[in-house]
XYZ file of C-alpha atoms in Angstrom:
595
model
C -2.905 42.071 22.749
C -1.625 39.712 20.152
C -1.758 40.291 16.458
C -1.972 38.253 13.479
C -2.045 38.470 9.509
C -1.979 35.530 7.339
C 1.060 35.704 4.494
C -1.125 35.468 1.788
C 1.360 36.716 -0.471
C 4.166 34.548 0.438
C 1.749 31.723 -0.119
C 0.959 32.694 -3.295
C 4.650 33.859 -4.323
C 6.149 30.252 -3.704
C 2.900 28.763 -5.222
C 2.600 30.485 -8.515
C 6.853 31.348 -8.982
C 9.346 29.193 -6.977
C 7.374 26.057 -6.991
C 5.466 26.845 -10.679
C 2.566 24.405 -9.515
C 1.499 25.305 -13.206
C 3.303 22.573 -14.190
C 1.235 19.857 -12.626
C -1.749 20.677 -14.097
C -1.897 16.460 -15.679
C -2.403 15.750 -11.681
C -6.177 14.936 -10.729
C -7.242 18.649 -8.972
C -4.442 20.798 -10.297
C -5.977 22.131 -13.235
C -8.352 23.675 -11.160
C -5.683 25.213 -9.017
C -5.139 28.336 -11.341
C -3.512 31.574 -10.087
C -6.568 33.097 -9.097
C -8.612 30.401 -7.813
C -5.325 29.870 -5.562
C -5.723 33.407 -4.346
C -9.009 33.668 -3.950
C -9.021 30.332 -1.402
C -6.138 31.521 -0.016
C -7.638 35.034 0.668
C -11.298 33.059 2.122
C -8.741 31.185 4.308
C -7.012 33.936 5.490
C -10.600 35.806 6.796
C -11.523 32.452 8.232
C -8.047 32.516 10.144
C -8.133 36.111 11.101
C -11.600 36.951 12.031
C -12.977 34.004 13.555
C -10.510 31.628 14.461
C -7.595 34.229 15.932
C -9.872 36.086 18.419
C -10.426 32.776 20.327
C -7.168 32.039 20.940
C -6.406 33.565 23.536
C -9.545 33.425 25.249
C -9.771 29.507 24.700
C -5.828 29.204 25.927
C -7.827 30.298 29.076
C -10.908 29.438 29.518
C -9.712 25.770 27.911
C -11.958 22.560 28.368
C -14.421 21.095 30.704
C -15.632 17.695 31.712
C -18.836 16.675 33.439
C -19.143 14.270 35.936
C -20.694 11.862 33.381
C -17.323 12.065 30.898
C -18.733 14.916 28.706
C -16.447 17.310 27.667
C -17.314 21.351 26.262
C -14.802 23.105 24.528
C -14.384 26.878 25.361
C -16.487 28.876 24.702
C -16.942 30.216 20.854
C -15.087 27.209 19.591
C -18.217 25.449 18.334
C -19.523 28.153 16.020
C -15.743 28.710 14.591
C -15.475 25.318 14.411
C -18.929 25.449 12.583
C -18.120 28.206 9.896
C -14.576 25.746 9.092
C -17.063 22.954 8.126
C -19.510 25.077 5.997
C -16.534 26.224 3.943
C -15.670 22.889 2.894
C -12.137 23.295 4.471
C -11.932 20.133 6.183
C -12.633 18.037 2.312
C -10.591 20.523 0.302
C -8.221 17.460 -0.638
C -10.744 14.904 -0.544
C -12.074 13.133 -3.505
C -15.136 14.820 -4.622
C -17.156 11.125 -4.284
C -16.872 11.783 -0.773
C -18.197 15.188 -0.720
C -14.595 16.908 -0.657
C -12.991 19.097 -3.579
C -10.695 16.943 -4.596
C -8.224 20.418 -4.738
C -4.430 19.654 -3.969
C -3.094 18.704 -0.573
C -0.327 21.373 -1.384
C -3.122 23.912 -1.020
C -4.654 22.337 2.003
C -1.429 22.660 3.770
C -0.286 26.086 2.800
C -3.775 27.609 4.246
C -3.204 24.874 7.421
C -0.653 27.420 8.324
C -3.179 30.161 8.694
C -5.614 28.019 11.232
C -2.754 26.621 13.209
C -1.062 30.268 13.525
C -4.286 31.856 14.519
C -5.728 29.099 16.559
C -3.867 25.284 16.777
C -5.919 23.984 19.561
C -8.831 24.698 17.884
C -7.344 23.514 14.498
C -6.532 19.876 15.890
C -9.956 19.049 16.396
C -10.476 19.009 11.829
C -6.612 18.428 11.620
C -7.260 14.879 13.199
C -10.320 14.256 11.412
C -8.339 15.011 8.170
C -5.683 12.240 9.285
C -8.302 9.705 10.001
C -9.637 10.286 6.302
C -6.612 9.680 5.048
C -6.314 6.395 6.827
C -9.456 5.503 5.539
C -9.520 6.495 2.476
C -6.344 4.389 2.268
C -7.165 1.439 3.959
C -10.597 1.372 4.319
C -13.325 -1.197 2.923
C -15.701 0.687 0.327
C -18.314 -0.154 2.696
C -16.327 2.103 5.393
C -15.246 5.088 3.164
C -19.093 5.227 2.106
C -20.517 4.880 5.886
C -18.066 7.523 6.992
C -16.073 9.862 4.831
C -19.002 12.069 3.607
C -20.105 13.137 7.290
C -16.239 13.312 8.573
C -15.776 15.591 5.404
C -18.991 17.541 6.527
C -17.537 18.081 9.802
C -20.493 16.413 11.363
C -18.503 13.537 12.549
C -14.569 14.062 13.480
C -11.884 11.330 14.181
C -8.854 10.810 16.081
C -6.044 8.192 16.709
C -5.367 5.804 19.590
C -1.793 4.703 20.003
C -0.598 5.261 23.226
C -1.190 3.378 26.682
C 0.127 4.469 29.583
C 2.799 1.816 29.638
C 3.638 2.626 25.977
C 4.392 5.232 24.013
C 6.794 5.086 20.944
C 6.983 1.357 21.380
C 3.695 -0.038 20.404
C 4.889 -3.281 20.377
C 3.747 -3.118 24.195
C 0.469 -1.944 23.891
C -2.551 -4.275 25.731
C -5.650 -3.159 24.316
C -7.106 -6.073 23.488
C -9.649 -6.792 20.484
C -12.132 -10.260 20.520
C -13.845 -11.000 17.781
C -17.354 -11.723 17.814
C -19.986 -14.030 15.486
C -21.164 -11.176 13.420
C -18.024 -10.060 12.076
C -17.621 -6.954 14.717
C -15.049 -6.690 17.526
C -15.005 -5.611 21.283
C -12.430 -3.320 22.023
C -10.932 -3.128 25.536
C -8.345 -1.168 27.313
C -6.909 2.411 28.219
C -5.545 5.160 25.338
C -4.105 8.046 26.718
C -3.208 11.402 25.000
C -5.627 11.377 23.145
C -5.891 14.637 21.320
C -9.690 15.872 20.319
C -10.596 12.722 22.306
C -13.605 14.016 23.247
C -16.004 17.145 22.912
C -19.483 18.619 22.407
C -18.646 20.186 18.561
C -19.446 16.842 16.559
C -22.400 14.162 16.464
C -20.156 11.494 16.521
C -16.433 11.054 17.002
C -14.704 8.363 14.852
C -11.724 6.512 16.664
C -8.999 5.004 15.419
C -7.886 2.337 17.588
C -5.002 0.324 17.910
C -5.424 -3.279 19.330
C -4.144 -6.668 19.176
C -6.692 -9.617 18.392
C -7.136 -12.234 20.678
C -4.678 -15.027 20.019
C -2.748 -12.368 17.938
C 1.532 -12.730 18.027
C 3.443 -10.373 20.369
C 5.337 -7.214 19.633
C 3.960 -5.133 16.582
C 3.595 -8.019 14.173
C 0.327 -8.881 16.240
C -1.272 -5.067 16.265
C -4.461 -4.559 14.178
C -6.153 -1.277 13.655
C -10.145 -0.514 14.135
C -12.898 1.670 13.514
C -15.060 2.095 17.251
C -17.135 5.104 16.627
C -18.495 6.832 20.270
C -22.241 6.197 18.733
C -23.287 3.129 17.626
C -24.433 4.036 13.901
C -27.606 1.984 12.756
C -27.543 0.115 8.540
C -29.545 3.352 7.467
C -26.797 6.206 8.753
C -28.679 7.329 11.780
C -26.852 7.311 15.365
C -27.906 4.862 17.650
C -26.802 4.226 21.225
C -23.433 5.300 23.154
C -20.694 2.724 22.073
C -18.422 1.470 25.229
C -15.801 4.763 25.185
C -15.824 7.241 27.428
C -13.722 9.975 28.151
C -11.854 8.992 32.271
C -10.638 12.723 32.296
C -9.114 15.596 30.528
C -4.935 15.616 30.729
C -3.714 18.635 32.536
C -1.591 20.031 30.084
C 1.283 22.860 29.370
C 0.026 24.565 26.590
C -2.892 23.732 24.104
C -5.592 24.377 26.714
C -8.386 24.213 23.966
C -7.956 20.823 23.055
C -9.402 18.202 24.301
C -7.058 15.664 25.054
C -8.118 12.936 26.522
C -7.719 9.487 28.592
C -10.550 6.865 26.715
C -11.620 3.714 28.507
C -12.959 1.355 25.870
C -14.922 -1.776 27.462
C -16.101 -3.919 25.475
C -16.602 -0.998 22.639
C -17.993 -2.170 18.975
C -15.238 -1.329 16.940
C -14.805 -3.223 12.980
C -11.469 -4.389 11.307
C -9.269 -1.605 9.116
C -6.326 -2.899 6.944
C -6.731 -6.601 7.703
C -5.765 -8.233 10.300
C -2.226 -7.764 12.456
C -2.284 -4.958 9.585
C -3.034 -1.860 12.185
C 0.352 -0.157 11.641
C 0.701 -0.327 8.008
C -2.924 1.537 7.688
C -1.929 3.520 11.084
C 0.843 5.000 9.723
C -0.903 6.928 7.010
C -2.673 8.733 9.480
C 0.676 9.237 11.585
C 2.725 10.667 8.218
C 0.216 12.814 7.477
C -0.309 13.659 10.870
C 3.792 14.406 11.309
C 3.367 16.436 7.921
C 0.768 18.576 10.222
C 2.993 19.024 12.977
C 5.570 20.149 11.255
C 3.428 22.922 9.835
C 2.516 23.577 12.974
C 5.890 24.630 14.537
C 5.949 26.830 11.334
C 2.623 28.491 12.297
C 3.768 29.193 15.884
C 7.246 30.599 14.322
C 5.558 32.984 12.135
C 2.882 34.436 14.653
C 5.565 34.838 17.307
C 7.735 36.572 14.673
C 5.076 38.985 13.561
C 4.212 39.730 17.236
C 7.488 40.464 18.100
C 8.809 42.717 15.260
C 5.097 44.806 16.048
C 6.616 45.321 19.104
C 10.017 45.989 18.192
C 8.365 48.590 15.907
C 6.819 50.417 18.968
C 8.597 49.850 22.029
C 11.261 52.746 23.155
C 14.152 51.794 24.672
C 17.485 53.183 24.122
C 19.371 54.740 21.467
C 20.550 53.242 18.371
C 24.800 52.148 18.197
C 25.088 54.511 15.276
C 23.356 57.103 16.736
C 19.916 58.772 17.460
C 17.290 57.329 14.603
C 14.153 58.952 16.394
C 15.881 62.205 18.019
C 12.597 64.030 18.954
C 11.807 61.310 20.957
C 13.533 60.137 24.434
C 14.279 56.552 22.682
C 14.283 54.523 19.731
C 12.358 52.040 19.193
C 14.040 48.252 19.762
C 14.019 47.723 16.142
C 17.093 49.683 15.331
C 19.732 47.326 17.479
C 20.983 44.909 16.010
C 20.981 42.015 18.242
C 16.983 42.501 18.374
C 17.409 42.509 14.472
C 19.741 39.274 14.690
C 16.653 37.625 16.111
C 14.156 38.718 14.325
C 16.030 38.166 11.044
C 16.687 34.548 11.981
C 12.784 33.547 12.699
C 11.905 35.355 9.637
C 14.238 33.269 6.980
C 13.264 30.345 8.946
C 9.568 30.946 8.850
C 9.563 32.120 4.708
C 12.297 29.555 3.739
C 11.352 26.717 6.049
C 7.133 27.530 4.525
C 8.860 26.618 1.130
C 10.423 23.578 2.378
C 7.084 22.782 3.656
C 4.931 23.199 0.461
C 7.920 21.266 -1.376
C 7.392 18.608 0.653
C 3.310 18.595 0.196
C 4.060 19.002 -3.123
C 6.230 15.442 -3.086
C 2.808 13.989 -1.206
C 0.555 15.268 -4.034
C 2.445 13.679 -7.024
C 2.980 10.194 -5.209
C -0.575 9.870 -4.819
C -1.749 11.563 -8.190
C 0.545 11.057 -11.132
C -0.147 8.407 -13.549
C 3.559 8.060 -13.865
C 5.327 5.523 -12.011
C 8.450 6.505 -11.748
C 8.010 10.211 -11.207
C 5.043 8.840 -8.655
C 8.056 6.621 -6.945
C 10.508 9.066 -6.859
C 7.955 11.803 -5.045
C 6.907 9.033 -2.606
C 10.913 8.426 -1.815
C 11.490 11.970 -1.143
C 8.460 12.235 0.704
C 9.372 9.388 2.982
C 12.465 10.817 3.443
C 11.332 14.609 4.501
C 8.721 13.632 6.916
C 10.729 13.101 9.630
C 13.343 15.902 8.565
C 10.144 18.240 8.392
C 8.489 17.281 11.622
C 11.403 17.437 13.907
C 13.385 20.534 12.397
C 10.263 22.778 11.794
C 9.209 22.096 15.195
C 12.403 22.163 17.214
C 12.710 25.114 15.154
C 9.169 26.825 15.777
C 9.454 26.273 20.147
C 13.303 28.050 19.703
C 12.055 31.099 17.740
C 8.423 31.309 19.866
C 11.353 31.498 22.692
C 13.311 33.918 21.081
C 10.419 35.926 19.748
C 9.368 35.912 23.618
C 12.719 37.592 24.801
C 12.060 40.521 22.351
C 9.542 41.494 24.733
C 11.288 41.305 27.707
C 9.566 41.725 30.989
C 6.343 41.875 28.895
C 6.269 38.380 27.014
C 6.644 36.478 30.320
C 3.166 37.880 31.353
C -0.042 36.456 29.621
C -1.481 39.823 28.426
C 0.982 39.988 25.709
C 0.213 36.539 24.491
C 3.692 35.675 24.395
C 3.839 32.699 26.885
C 0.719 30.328 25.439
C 3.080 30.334 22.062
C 5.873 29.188 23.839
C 3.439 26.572 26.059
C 1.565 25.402 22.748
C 4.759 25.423 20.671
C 6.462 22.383 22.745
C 3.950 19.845 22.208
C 4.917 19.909 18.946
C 8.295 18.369 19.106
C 6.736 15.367 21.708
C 3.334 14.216 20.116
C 3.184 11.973 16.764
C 7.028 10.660 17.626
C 9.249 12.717 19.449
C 11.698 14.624 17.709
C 14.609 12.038 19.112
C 12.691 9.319 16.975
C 12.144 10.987 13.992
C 15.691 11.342 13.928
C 16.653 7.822 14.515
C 13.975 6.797 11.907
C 15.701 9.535 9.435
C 19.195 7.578 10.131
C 18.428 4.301 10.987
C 15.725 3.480 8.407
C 15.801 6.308 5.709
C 18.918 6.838 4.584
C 19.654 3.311 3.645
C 16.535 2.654 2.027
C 15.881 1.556 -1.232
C 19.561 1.457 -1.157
C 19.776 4.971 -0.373
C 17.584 5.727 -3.386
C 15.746 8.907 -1.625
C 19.115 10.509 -0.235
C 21.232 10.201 -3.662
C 17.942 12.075 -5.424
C 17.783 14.799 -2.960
C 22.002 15.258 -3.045
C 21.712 15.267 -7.245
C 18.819 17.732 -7.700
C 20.424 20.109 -5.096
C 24.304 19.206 -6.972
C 22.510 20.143 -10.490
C 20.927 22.978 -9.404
C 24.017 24.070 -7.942
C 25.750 23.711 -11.369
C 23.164 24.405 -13.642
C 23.771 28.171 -12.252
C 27.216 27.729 -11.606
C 27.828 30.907 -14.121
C 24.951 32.949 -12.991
C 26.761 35.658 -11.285
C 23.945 37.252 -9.433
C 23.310 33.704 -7.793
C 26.701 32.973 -6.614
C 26.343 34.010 -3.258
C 23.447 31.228 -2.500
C 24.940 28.679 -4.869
C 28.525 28.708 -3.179
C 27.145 28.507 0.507
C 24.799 25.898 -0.398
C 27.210 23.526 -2.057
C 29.693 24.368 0.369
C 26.456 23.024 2.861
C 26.074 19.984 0.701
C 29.247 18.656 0.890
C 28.825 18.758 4.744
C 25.942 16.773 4.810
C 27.634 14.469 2.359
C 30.019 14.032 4.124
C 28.200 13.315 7.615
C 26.013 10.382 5.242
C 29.432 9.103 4.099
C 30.512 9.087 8.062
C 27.892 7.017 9.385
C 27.947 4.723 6.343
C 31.447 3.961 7.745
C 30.907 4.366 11.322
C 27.792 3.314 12.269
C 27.162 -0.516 10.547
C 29.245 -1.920 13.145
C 29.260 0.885 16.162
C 25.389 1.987 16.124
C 25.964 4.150 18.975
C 27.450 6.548 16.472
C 24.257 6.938 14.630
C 22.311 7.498 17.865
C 24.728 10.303 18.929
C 24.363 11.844 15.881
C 21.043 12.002 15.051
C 19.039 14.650 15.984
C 22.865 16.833 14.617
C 22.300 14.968 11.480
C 18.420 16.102 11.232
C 18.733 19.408 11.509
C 22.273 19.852 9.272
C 19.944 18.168 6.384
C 17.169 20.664 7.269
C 19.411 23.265 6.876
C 20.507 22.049 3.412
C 17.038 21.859 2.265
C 15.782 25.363 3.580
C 18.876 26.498 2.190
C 17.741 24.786 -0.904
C 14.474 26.684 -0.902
C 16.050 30.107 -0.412
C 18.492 29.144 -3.312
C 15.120 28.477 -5.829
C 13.740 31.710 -4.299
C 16.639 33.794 -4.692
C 16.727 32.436 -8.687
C 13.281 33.480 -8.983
C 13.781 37.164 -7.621
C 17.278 37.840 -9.629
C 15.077 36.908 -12.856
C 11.460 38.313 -12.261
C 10.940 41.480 -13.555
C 8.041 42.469 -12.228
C 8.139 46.012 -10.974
C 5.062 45.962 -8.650
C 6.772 43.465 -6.734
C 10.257 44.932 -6.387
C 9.905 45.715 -2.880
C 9.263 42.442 -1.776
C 11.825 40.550 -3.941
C 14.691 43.224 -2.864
C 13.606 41.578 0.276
C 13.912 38.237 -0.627
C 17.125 37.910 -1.349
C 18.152 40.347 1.589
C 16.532 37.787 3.940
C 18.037 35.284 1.813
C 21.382 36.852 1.988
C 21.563 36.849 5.789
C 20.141 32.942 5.746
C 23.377 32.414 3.677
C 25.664 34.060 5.630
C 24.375 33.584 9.560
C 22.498 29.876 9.782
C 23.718 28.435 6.534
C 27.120 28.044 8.064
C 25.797 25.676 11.163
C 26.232 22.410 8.942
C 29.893 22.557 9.565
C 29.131 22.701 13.730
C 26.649 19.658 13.553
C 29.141 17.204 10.706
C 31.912 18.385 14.001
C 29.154 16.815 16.440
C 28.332 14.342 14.377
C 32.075 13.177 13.320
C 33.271 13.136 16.788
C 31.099 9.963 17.482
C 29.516 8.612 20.011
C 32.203 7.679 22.971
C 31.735 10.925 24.911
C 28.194 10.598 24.681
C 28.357 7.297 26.302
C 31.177 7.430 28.568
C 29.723 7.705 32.174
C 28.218 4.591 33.815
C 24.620 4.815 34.339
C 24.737 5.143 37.770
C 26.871 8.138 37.307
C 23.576 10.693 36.570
């Protein structure tokens, strides 16, 4: 049976040391966000994870979800009183202004205990994750009148939300989309048309599910200039609060799906639903969008959260399973094996998810830390430069950490052989639930094209020169400190690739865009690299200073893991500037008709 623990002190180790949160405590929410209030949410978080949310998985992955023949759908069993005990500890408001009934506490905390409810349960955790987007888009965009008729129950849990984008004739290009939107004398709209993919679309967990729907107004232009955004809740809800009648959206059927069974997603119908204006008119993808970024921060934590649980399942079973003898002889002689653990090529895998998982979780928390000070600091230019970078990582985050997290839940699989392609082990629903991750909120070929083709010349490249100078000082502010020399060299060495690759397509791909699209997705994942290698870098500083003797163990480990990060994945940026400096003309030789 599967296992999991919650890295409570890894959390807290990049919290508290590498990224010194301290230091932002002028931000609304931080002050509160001392050392031990951090552990002791971090701690509640991890029992929540653990003890109620973990032992569903498995059973939910499959029992998964049900729909009557009227367009209700149950979620598996359990689910609702987990679900339940999330609400009544306030987790879905932790970053929500306390007006609205939330904590107001940082989003940098919200998404390092995320990790914990994703890795023990992520269907489950979808159904609060999307309510948490659709806060943020109304929060953002929202009327007073709508953030005071809706934010305190979402925050409650009573009511969740989701988002409505895709049709089944369009998916990344929304430009396309039909749902149509006619205005009516009081104000109020009638939504009609088809979503599909719908993720928490529908269930039996919540009172009332808030939609957020995509649509173009009658009259409205063409393309994505003429797409509006609306509220169409599933009940009616009267002036005083109370629920009224079924709205016009109901659930045509559940999607058959690979992996997160326990998730309800969902084709709508909407005829003639009541739905009300979000954003202002032909505004829907300006106020959609906060929901999607935050929602694309959420992914990418969740290809973490599969990485790590895979990882931890796999080295358990590394620890116990006999089989052979170690290369350097006989570790266990009494017994008639070793254990798997002692050969290396078991250890080259399990080494590589683990300095993925604990540098790519700093990279992570780095990037909610960027989210936190663009939409707290009183300062406008350190708010502007934190908005940059965060612009910039999103996409970086999303489709590395989850390319990343279905690779290692593959690699974590093989460990077990024979045994992790059968579903007692587990093994298989993390490799099933791990790939939706790099498809849903913009595939991972998207996120790279919006990296290259809209990010990186930004602003004038504003976002990409910061990142490139803060890693280049860091870099020579411990130019002289011997003990760091190892990280320092391989990560400038790293830097100059992806320099280099940015210089390339500013010369390459103006007037041959094929070039960019070729190298894309290579030039993702070399800049993911140079950030995680970043991370590692700060985390190696922080164990060759900290003297702390109770945690020797675990920074002798540190910069072990950080050592082989160096030495074995660091190096990859010179393979993907190769891809991505050979262009694009073998990529596009062949005639169509020639697949």
């Amino acid at each position: 049976m599967p296992v999991y623990k919650a890295p409570v002190s890894d959390t807290l180790f990049l919290l508290n040391d590498v990224l010194d949160i301290s230091r932002y405590g002028n931000l609304p929410g931080f002050a509160d966000a001392t050392p031990d209030m951090l552990e002791a949410i971090a701690v509640e978080a991890a029992k929540l994870a653990e003890d109620a949310l973990f032992p569903l998985n498995l059973s939910g992955d499959r029992e998964g979800c049900t729909r009557s023949d009227s367009g209700a759908v149950s979620v598996p069993t359990g689910f609702k009183q987990a679900f339940d005990l999330y609400c009544q500890g306030g987790w879905i408001g932790l970053p929500v202004p306390e007006e609205f009934g939330g904590q107001g506490l940082p989003y940098t905390l919200h998404t390092a205990v995320g990790e914990y409810f994703s890795s023990a349960n992520m269907a489950l955790t979808m159904y609060p994750g999307l309510t948490q987007g659709a806060i943020a888009a109304i929060l953002e965009h929202g009327s007073e009148a709508q953030k005071a008729q809706y934010l305190p129950n979402m925050v409650q849990g009573l009511w969740t939300g989701t988002m409505n984008l895709t049709e089944p004739h369009c998916g990344t290009d929304l430009g396309l989309l039909r749902t149509r939107a006619t205005p009516q004398p009081d104000g109020s709209y009638r939504i009609s048309g088809q979503k599909i993919f719908i993720s928490a679309g529908e269930h039996n967990m919540a009172d009332n599910i808030i939609h957020l729907v995509l649509a173009r107004i009658d009259g409205a232009p063409e393309g994505t200039k003429g797409i509006s955004l609306f509220i169409v809740p599933k009940r009616l809800i009267h002036a005083d609060g109370t629920l009224g009648e079924a709205n016009g959206v109901t659930c045509g059927s559940i999607e058959e799906k690979m992996g997160i069974h326990g998730n309800a997603t969902c084709v709508l119908n909407y005829d003639e639903a009541v739905g009300t204006l979000i954003g202002g008119e032909h505004q829907g993808l300006k106020a959609m969008f906060v929901m999607m970024n935050e929602a694309r921060l959420g992914v990418g934590l969740q290809g973490l959260a599969v990485s790590e649980i895979a990882y931890q399942n796999a080295a358990s079973y590394a620890q116990d399973r006999l089989q052979g003898r170690a290369l350097s002889g006989a570790k266990e002689p009494d017994k008639k094996a070793d254990p798997i653990i002692v050969h290396p090529d078991v250890r080259r895998v399990l080494m590589t998810i683990r300095a993925f998982n604990e540098g790519g979780r700093a990279f992570t928390l780095w990037t909610a830390l960027q989210s936190d000070i663009a939409h707290r600091s009183e300062d406008a230019a350190q708010a502007q430069t934190a908005a940059d970078l965060l612009g910039l990582m999103t996409p970086i985050l999303k489709g590395v950490m989850t390319d990343k997290g279905f690779d290692h839940a593959v690699m974590a699989q093989q460990v077990f052989g024979g045994h992790g392609y059968i579903e007692e082990y587990g093994m298989s629903q993390y490799v099933r639930d791990a790939r939706i991750a790099m498809i849903y909120e913009g595939a991972n070929g998207i996120q790279a094209l919006d990296l290259v083709g809209r990010k990186l010349g930004a602003n004038g490249g504003r976002a990409v020169m910061a990142v490139f100078k803060e890693i280049g000082d860091f870099c020579e502010e411990n130019r002289n400190h011997e003990a760091l020399t190892p990280y320092t060299k391989a990560l400038k060495k790293a830097l100059g690739d992806l320099q280099a690759s940015t210089m390339w397509f500013m010369g390459n791909a103006m007037a041959k865009p094929d070039n960019a699209g070729a190298g894309s997705t290579d030039y993702m994942h070399l800049f993911g690299l140079v950030m995680i290698g970043y991370m590692w870098a700060k985390i190696a500083k922080v164990a060759v200073e900290k003297t702390d003797t109770d945690d020797s163990v675990m920074l002798a480990n540190k910069l072990k893991t950080a050592t082989f990060f160096m030495e074995r994945l660091l190096p990859e940026t010179a393979l993907r500037r190769a891809r991505i400096e050979a262009g694009a003309d073998s990529t596009m030789a062949l005639a169509a008709e020639a697949f």
